[in-house]
Coordinates of C-alpha atoms in Angstrom, one line a residue:
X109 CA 156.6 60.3 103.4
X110 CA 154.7 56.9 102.4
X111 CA 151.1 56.6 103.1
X112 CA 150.7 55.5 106.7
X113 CA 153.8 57.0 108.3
X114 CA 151.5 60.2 109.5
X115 CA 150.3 57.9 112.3
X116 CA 154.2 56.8 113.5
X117 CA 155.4 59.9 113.3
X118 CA 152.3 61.2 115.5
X119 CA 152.3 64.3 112.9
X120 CA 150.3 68.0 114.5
X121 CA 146.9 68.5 113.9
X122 CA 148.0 71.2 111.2
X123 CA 149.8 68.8 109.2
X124 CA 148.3 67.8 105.9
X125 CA 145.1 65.1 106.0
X126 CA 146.5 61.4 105.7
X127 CA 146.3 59.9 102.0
X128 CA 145.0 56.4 100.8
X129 CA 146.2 53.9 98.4
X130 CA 143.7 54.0 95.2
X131 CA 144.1 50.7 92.8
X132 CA 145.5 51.2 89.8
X133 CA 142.8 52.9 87.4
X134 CA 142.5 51.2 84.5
X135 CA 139.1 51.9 82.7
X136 CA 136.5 54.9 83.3
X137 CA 137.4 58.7 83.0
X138 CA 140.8 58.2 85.1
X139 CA 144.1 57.9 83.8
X140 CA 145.1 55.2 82.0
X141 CA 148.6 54.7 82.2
X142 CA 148.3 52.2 85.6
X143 CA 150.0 54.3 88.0
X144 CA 148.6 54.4 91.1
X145 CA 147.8 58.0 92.3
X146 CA 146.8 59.2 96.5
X147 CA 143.5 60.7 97.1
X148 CA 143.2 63.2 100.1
X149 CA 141.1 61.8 102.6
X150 CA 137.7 63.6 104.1
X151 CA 138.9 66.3 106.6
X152 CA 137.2 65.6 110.1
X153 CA 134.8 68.5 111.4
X154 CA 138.0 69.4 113.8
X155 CA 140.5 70.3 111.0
X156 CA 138.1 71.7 108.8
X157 CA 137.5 74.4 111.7
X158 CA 141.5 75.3 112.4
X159 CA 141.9 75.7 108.7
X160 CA 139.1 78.4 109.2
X161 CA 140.8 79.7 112.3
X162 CA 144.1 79.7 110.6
X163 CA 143.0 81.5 107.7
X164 CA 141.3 84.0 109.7
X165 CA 137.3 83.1 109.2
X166 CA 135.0 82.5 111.6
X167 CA 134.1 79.3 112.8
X168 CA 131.6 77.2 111.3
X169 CA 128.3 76.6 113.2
X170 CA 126.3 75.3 110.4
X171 CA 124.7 78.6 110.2
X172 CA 124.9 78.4 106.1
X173 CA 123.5 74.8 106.8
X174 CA 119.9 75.8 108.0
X175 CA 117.3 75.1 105.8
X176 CA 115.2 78.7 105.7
X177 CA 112.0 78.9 106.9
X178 CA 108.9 79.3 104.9
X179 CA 108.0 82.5 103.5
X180 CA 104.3 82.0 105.1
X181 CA 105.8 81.1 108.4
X182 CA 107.8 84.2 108.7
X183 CA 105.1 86.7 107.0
X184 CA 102.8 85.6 109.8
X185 CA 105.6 86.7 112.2
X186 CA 105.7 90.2 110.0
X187 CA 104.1 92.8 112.0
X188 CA 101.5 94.2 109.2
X189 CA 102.6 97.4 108.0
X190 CA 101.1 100.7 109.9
X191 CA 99.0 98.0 112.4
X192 CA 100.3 97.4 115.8
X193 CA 102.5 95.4 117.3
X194 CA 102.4 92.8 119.8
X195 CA 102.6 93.0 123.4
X196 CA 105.2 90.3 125.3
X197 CA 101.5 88.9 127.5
X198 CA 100.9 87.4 123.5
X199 CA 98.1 84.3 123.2
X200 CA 97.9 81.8 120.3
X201 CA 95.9 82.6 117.8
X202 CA 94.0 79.3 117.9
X203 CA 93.1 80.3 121.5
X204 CA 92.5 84.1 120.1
X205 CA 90.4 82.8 117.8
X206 CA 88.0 81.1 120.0
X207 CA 88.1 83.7 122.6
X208 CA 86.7 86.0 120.2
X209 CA 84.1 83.8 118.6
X210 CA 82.5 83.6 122.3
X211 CA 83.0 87.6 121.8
X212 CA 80.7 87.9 118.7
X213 CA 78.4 85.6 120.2
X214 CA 77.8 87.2 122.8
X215 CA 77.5 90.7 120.9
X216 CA 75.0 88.8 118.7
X217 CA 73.1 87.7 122.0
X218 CA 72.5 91.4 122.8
X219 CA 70.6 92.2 119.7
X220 CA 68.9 89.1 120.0
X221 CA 67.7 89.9 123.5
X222 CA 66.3 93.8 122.7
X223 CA 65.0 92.9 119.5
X224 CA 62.3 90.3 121.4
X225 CA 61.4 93.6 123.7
X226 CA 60.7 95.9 121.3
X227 CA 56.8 96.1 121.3
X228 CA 57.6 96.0 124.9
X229 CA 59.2 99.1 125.3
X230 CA 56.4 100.4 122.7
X231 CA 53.9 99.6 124.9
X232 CA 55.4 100.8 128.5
X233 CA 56.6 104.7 126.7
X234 CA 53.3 104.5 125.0
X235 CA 54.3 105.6 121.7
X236 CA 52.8 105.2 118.0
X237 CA 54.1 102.9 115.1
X238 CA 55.3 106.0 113.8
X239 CA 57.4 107.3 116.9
X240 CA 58.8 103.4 116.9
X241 CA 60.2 103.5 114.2
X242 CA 61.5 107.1 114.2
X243 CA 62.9 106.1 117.7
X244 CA 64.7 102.8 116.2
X245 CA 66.6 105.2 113.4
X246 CA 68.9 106.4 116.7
X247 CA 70.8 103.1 117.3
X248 CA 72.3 103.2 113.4
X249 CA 73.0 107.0 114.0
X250 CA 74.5 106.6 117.3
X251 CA 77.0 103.9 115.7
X252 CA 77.3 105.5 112.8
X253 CA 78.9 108.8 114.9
X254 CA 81.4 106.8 117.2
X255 CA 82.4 104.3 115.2
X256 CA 85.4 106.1 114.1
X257 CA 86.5 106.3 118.1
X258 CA 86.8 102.8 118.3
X259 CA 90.4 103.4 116.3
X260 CA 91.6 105.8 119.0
X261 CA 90.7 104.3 121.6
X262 CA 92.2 101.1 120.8
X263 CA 95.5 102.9 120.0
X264 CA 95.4 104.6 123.4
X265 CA 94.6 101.7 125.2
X266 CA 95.5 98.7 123.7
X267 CA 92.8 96.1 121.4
X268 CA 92.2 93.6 124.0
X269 CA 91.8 96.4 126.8
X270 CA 89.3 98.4 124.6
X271 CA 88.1 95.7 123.1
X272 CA 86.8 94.5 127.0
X273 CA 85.6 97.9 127.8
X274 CA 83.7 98.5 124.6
X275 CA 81.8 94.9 125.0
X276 CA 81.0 96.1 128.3
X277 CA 79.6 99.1 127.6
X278 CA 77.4 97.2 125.1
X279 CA 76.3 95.0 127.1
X280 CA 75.2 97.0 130.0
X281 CA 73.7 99.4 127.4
X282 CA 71.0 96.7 126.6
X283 CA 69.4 98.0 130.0
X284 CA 69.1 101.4 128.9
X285 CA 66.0 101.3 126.2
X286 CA 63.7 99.5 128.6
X287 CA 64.5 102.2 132.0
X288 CA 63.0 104.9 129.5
X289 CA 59.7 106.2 130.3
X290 CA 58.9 108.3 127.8
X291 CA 59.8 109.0 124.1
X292 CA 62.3 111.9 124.4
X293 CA 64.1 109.6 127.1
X294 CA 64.2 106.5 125.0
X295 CA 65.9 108.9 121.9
X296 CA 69.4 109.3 123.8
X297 CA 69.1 105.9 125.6
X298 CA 68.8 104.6 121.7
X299 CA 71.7 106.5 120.6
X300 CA 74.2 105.4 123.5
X301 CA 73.0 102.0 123.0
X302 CA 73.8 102.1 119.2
X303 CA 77.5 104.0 119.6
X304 CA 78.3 101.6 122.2
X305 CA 77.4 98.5 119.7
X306 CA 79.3 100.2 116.7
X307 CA 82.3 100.7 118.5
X308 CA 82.5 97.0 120.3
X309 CA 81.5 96.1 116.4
X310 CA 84.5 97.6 114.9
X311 CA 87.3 96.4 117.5
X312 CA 86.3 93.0 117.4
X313 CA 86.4 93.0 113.5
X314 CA 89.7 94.6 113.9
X315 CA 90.8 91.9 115.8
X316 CA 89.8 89.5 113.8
X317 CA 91.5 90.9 110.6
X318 CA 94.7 90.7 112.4
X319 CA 93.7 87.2 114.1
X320 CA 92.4 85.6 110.4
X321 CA 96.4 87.0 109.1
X322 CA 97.9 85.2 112.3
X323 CA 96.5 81.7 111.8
X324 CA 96.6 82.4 107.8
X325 CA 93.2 80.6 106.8
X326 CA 89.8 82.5 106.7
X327 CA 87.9 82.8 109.9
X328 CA 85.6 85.9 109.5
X329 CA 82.5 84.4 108.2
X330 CA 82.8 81.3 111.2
X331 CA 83.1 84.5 113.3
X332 CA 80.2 86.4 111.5
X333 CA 78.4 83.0 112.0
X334 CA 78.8 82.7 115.7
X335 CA 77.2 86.1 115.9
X336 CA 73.9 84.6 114.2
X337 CA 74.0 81.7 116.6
X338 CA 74.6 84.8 119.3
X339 CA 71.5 86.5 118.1
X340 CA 68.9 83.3 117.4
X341 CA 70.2 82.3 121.5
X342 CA 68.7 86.1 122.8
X343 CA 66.0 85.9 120.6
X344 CA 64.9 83.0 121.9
X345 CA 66.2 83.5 125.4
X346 CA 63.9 87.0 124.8
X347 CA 60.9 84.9 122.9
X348 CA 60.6 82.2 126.2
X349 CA 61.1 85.8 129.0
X350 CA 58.1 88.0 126.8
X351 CA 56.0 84.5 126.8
X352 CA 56.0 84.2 130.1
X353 CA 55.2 88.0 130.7
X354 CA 58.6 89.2 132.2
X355 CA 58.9 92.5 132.9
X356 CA 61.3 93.7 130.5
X357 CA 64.0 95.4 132.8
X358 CA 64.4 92.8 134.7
X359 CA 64.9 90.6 131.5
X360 CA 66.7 92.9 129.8
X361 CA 69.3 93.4 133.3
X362 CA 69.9 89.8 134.0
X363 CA 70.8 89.6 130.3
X364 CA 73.1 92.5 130.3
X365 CA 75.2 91.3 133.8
X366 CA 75.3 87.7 132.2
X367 CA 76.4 88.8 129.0
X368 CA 78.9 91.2 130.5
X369 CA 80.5 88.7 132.5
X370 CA 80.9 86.1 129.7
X371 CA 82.3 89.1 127.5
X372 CA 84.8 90.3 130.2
X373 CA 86.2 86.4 130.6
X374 CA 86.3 86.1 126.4
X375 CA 87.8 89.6 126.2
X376 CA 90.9 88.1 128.3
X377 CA 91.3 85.5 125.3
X378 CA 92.2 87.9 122.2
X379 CA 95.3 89.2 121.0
X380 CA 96.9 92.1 122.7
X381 CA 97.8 94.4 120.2
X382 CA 99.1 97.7 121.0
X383 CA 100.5 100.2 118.5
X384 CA 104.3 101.6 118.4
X385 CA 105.0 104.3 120.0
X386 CA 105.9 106.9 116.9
X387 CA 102.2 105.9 115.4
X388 CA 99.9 108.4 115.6
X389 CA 96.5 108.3 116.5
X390 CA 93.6 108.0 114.5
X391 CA 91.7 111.2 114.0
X392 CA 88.6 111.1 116.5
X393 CA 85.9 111.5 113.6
X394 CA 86.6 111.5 109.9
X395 CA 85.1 109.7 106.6
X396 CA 85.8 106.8 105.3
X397 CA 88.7 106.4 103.6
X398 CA 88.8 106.6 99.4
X399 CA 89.9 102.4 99.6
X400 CA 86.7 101.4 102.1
X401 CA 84.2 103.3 99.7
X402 CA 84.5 100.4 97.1
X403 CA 84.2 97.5 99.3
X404 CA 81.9 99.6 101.5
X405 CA 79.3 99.6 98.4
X406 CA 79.5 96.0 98.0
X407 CA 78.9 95.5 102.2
X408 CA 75.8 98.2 101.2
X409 CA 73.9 95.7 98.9
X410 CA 74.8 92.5 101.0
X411 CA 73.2 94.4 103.8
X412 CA 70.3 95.7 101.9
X413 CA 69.4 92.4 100.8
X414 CA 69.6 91.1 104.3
X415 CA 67.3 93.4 105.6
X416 CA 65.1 93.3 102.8
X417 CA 64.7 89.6 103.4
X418 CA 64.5 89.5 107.2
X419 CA 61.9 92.9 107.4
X420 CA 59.7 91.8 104.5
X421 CA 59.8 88.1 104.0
X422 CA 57.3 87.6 106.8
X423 CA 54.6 90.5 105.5
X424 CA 55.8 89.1 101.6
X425 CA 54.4 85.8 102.0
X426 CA 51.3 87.0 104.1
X427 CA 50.2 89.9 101.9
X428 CA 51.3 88.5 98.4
X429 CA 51.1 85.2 98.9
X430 CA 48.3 84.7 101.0
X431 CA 49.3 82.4 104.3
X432 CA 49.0 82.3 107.1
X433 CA 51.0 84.5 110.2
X434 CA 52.5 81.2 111.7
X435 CA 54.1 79.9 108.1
X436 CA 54.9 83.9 107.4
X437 CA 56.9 84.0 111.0
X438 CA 58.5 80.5 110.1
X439 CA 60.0 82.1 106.3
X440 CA 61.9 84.6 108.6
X441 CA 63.3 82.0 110.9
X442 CA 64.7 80.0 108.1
X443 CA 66.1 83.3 106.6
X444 CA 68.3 84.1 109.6
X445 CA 69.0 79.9 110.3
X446 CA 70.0 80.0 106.8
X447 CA 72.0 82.8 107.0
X448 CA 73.8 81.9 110.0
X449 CA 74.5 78.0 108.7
X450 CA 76.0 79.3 106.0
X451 CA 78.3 81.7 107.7
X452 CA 79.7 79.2 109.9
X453 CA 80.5 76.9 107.1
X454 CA 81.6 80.0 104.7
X455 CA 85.3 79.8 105.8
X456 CA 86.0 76.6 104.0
X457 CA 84.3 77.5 101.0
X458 CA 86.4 80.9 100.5
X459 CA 89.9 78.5 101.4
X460 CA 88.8 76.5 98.9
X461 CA 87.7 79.0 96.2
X462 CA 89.1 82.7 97.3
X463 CA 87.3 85.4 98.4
X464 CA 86.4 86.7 95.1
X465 CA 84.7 83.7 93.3
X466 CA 82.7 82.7 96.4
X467 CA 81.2 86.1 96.1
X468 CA 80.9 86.3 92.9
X469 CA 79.1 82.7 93.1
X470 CA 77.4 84.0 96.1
X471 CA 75.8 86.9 94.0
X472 CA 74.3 85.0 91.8
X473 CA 72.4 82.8 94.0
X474 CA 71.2 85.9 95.8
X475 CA 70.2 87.0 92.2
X476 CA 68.3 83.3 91.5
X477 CA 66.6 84.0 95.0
X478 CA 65.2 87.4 94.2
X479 CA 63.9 86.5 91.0
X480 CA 62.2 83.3 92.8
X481 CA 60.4 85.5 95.0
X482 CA 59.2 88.0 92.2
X483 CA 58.4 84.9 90.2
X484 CA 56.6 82.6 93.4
X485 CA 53.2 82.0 92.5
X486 CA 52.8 79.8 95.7
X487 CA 54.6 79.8 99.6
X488 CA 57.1 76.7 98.9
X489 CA 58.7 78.8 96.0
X490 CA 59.5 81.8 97.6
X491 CA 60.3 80.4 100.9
X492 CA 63.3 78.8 99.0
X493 CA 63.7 82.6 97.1
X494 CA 64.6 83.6 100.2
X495 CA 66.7 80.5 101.8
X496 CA 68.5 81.3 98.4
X497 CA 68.8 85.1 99.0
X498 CA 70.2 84.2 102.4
X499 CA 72.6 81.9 101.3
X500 CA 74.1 84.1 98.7
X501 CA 74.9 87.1 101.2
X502 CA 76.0 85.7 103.9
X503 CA 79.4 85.6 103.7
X504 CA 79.8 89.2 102.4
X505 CA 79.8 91.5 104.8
X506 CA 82.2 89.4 107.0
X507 CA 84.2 89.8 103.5
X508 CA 83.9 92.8 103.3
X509 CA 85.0 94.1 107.0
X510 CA 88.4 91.7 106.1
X511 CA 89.1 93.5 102.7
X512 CA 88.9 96.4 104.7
X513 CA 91.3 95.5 107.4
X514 CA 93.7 95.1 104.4
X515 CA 93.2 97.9 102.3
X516 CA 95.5 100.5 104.1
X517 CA 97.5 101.4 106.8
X518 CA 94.8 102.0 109.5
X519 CA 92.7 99.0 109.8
X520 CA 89.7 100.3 112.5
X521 CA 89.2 103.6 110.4
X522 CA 89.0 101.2 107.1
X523 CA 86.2 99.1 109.1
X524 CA 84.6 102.2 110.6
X525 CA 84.4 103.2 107.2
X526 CA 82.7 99.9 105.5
X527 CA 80.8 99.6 108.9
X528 CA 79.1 103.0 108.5
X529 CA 78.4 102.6 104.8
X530 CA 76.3 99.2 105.4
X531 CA 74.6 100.5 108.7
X532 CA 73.1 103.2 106.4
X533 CA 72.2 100.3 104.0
X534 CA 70.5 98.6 106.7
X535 CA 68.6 101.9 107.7
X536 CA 67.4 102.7 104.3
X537 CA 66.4 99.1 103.2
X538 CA 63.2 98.7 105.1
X539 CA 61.9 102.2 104.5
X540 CA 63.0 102.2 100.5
X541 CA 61.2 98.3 100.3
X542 CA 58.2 99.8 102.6
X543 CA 58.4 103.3 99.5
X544 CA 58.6 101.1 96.2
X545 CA 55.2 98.7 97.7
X546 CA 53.8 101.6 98.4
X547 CA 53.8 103.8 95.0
X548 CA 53.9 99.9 93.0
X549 CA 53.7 96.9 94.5
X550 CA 55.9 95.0 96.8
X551 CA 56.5 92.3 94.0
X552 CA 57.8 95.2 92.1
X553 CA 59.7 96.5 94.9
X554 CA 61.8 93.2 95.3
X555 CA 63.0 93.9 91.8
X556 CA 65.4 96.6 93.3
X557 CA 66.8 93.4 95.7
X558 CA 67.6 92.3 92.6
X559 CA 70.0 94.3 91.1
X560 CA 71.8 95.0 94.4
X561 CA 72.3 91.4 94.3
X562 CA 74.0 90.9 91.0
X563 CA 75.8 93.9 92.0
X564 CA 78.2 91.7 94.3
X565 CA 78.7 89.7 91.1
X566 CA 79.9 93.1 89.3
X567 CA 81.7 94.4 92.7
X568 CA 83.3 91.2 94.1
X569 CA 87.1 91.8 92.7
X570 CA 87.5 95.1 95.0
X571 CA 87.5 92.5 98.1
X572 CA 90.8 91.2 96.6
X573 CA 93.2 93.2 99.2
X574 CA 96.0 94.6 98.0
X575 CA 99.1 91.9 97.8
X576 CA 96.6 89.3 99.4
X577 CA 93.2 88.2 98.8
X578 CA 91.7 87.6 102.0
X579 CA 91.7 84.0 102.9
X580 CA 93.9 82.3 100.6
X581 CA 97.4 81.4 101.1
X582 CA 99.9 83.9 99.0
X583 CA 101.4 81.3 96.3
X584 CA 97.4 80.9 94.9
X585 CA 96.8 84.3 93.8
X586 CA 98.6 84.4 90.5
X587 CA 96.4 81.6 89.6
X588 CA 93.7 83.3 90.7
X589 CA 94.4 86.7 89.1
X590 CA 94.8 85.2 85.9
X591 CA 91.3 83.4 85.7
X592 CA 89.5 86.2 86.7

């Protein structure tokens, strides 16, 4: 058959493809001997799919064609191993993510609010400095107790349904200190008032965890922050109602049905995580687990720091330093300000730099800070001591809670775990700062500050989760393991 005659003789479609003329080759790689030689034309997408048929493959939908996704997109999609799954009623996370930094603002608000009403509540149960302050130990013991039922009850229930009833315990607990009329009443009122905040404390960080993996850039220090800007709002919500001589319950009680009803709107916001139905509960109490001890001891000198600066900077500047109470109050305010600034802008700085070397870098300017103060021989010097102490921990202990959520297969016992450890951190600081002044000097006792803050320079690598550091995209952690 010549070229052409396949279109007169109106050939089948199984015929073979029509051939073209090619000019004689006469230079190049091709023959050389002038004779002219057909080429088999492109087949046409309908051919190529009855040769398939024909030779008994399937057809071709362009299947092999599809460019494959990225690894990132479809690790996000990876349910975590041992967490929860997802319920159908799913959110965004972007949405998620602002949902529950109204959440931890609005936790933040409620210590805010009963801090401001403490020497209230001193002064209407008519108790002594030293009853105070043995009263106060109850919240962290309280939390410390029934923080490891925040797991369970989350499994049972579902994180965005515990997570709403937990927050709303909290926040009608706020109530509960300032109804006591006595000492022995205002003990259990403390303790329900603390397990309720540990509880609401771990869910939310739970959620976040798994929030910060679903958007796969750091949020837990913007989150950490809003709860500073959630605190300095009741404190000052608190500082304007004791001002104007408002009785403290009915502060205290319009607080608490605001606050719940701002938490139970933000609550409907989060993710709706609910675990599989072959996973077991969490036990109802048990310790922390072997892989939160590590990061747990880092969280522990973050959080002694912290409340070594914000019990002592105020009586540090007016006892060693010699000024005045309204410049003493001020060094406090710029403590928390500063602490809460730096929180909100901490998630860029651990994209950019990783988990690790921020608090490694963080560490050290803690460590600058406390030597400042020891050092101060005048207020402007150790006001900055302490903007710098500030700065340098402010990021850990959201950090910390995140390494956590990654270190194993049971993410709310992990962060119960860390959560305990610095809540006894922050219950020993003021007394063991208060017990070095005492015996030495409080100069002397700031030294100890010191070497819990170079110890998150030492410590930061165990917050480098296992096959992720949290808060940096998975193709930047070679590099990162190699220069540290």
């Amino acid at each position: 058959m010549a070229p052409g005659d396949h279109d007169q003789q109106g050939g089948d479609a199984g015929a073979p493809p029509p051939t073209v003329p090619l000019p004689t080759t006469t230079g190049g790689d091709g023959p050389q001997d002038g004779v002219r030689r057909p080429v088999t034309a492109p087949d046409s997408p309908a051919q190529r799919q009855q040769r398939r048929r024909r030779n008994g493959a399937a057809p071709d939908n362009g299947a092999h064609r599809r460019r494959p996704r990225p690894p990132q997109a479809q690790r996000r999609e990876t349910p975590t191993a041992g967490r929860p799954k997802t319920a159908s009623n799913q959110v965004g996370p972007a949405k998620a993510q602002r949902s529950l930094a109204l959440v931890f603002l609005v936790h933040g608000a409620v210590t805010g609010s009963f801090a401001t009403r403490i020497p209230w509540i001193q002064d209407h149960t008519d108790i002594t400095p030293g009853q105070l302050g043995l009263a106060l130990a109850f919240p962290a013991i309280g939390a410390s107790l029934a923080m490891p039922l925040a797991g369970r009850i989350s499994h049972r229930l579902g994180a965005r349904t515990a997570l709403r009833g937990l927050l709303g315990l909290w926040t009608l607990s706020l109530l509960l200190p300032a109804l006591s009329p006595n000492l022995y009443a205002l003990f259990p009122a403390l303790l329900v008032y603390g397990a309720t905040s540990g509880m609401a404390d771990v869910a939310m960080n739970a959620l976040g965890v798994e929030t910060e993996d679903r958007l796969g850039r750091p949020i837990m220090s913007g989150l950490h922050g809003m709860w500073s800007v959630g605190a300095l709002l009741g404190s000052a919500a608190g500082t304007v109602a004791a001002h104007a001589g408002t009785d403290a319950r009915l502060h205290l009680g319009g607080a608490a049905l605001v606050l719940t009803a701002v938490g139970t709107l933000a609550c409907r916001g989060v993710l709706d995580l609910r675990s599989a139905p072959e996973e077991h509960p969490p036990p109802r109490f048990s310790l922390p687990p072997r892989s939160a001890l590590l990061i747990g001891a880092v969280g522990f000198c973050a959080v002694f720091a912290e409340g070594s600066g914000l019990d002592w900077s105020a009586v540090y500047l007016r006892d060693v330093l010699g000024t005045d109470a309204g410049l003493a109050a001020a060094s406090t305010t710029a403590f928390t300000c500063t602490m809460a600034a730096a929180r909100l802008a901490g998630d860029k700085v651990v994209a950019r730099f990783g988990a690790v070397r921020t608090v490694r870098a963080g560490g050290l300017l803690a460590t600058a800070g406390a030597l400042l103060i020891m050092t101060a021989w005048h207020p402007a010097p150790a006001m900055a001591g302490f903007a710098l102490l500030g700065l340098g921990i402010a990021v850990v202990v959201p950090l910390a809670f995140a390494a956590a959520g990654r270190s194993g297969p049971a993410p709310s016992q992990a962060i119960a775990g860390v959560a305990t450890i610095t809540y006894t951190s922050g219950l020993l600081a003021p007394s063991a700062i208060g017990g070095i002044a005492e015996a030495t000097s409080l100069t002397m006792s700031f030294a100890l500050v010191t070497v819990l803050a170079f110890g998150l320079v030492m410590g930061a690598r165990v917050l480098r989760a296992p096959g992720r550091e949290a808060g940096k995209p998975v193709a930047t952690q070679a590099t990162d393991l190699e220069r540290s």
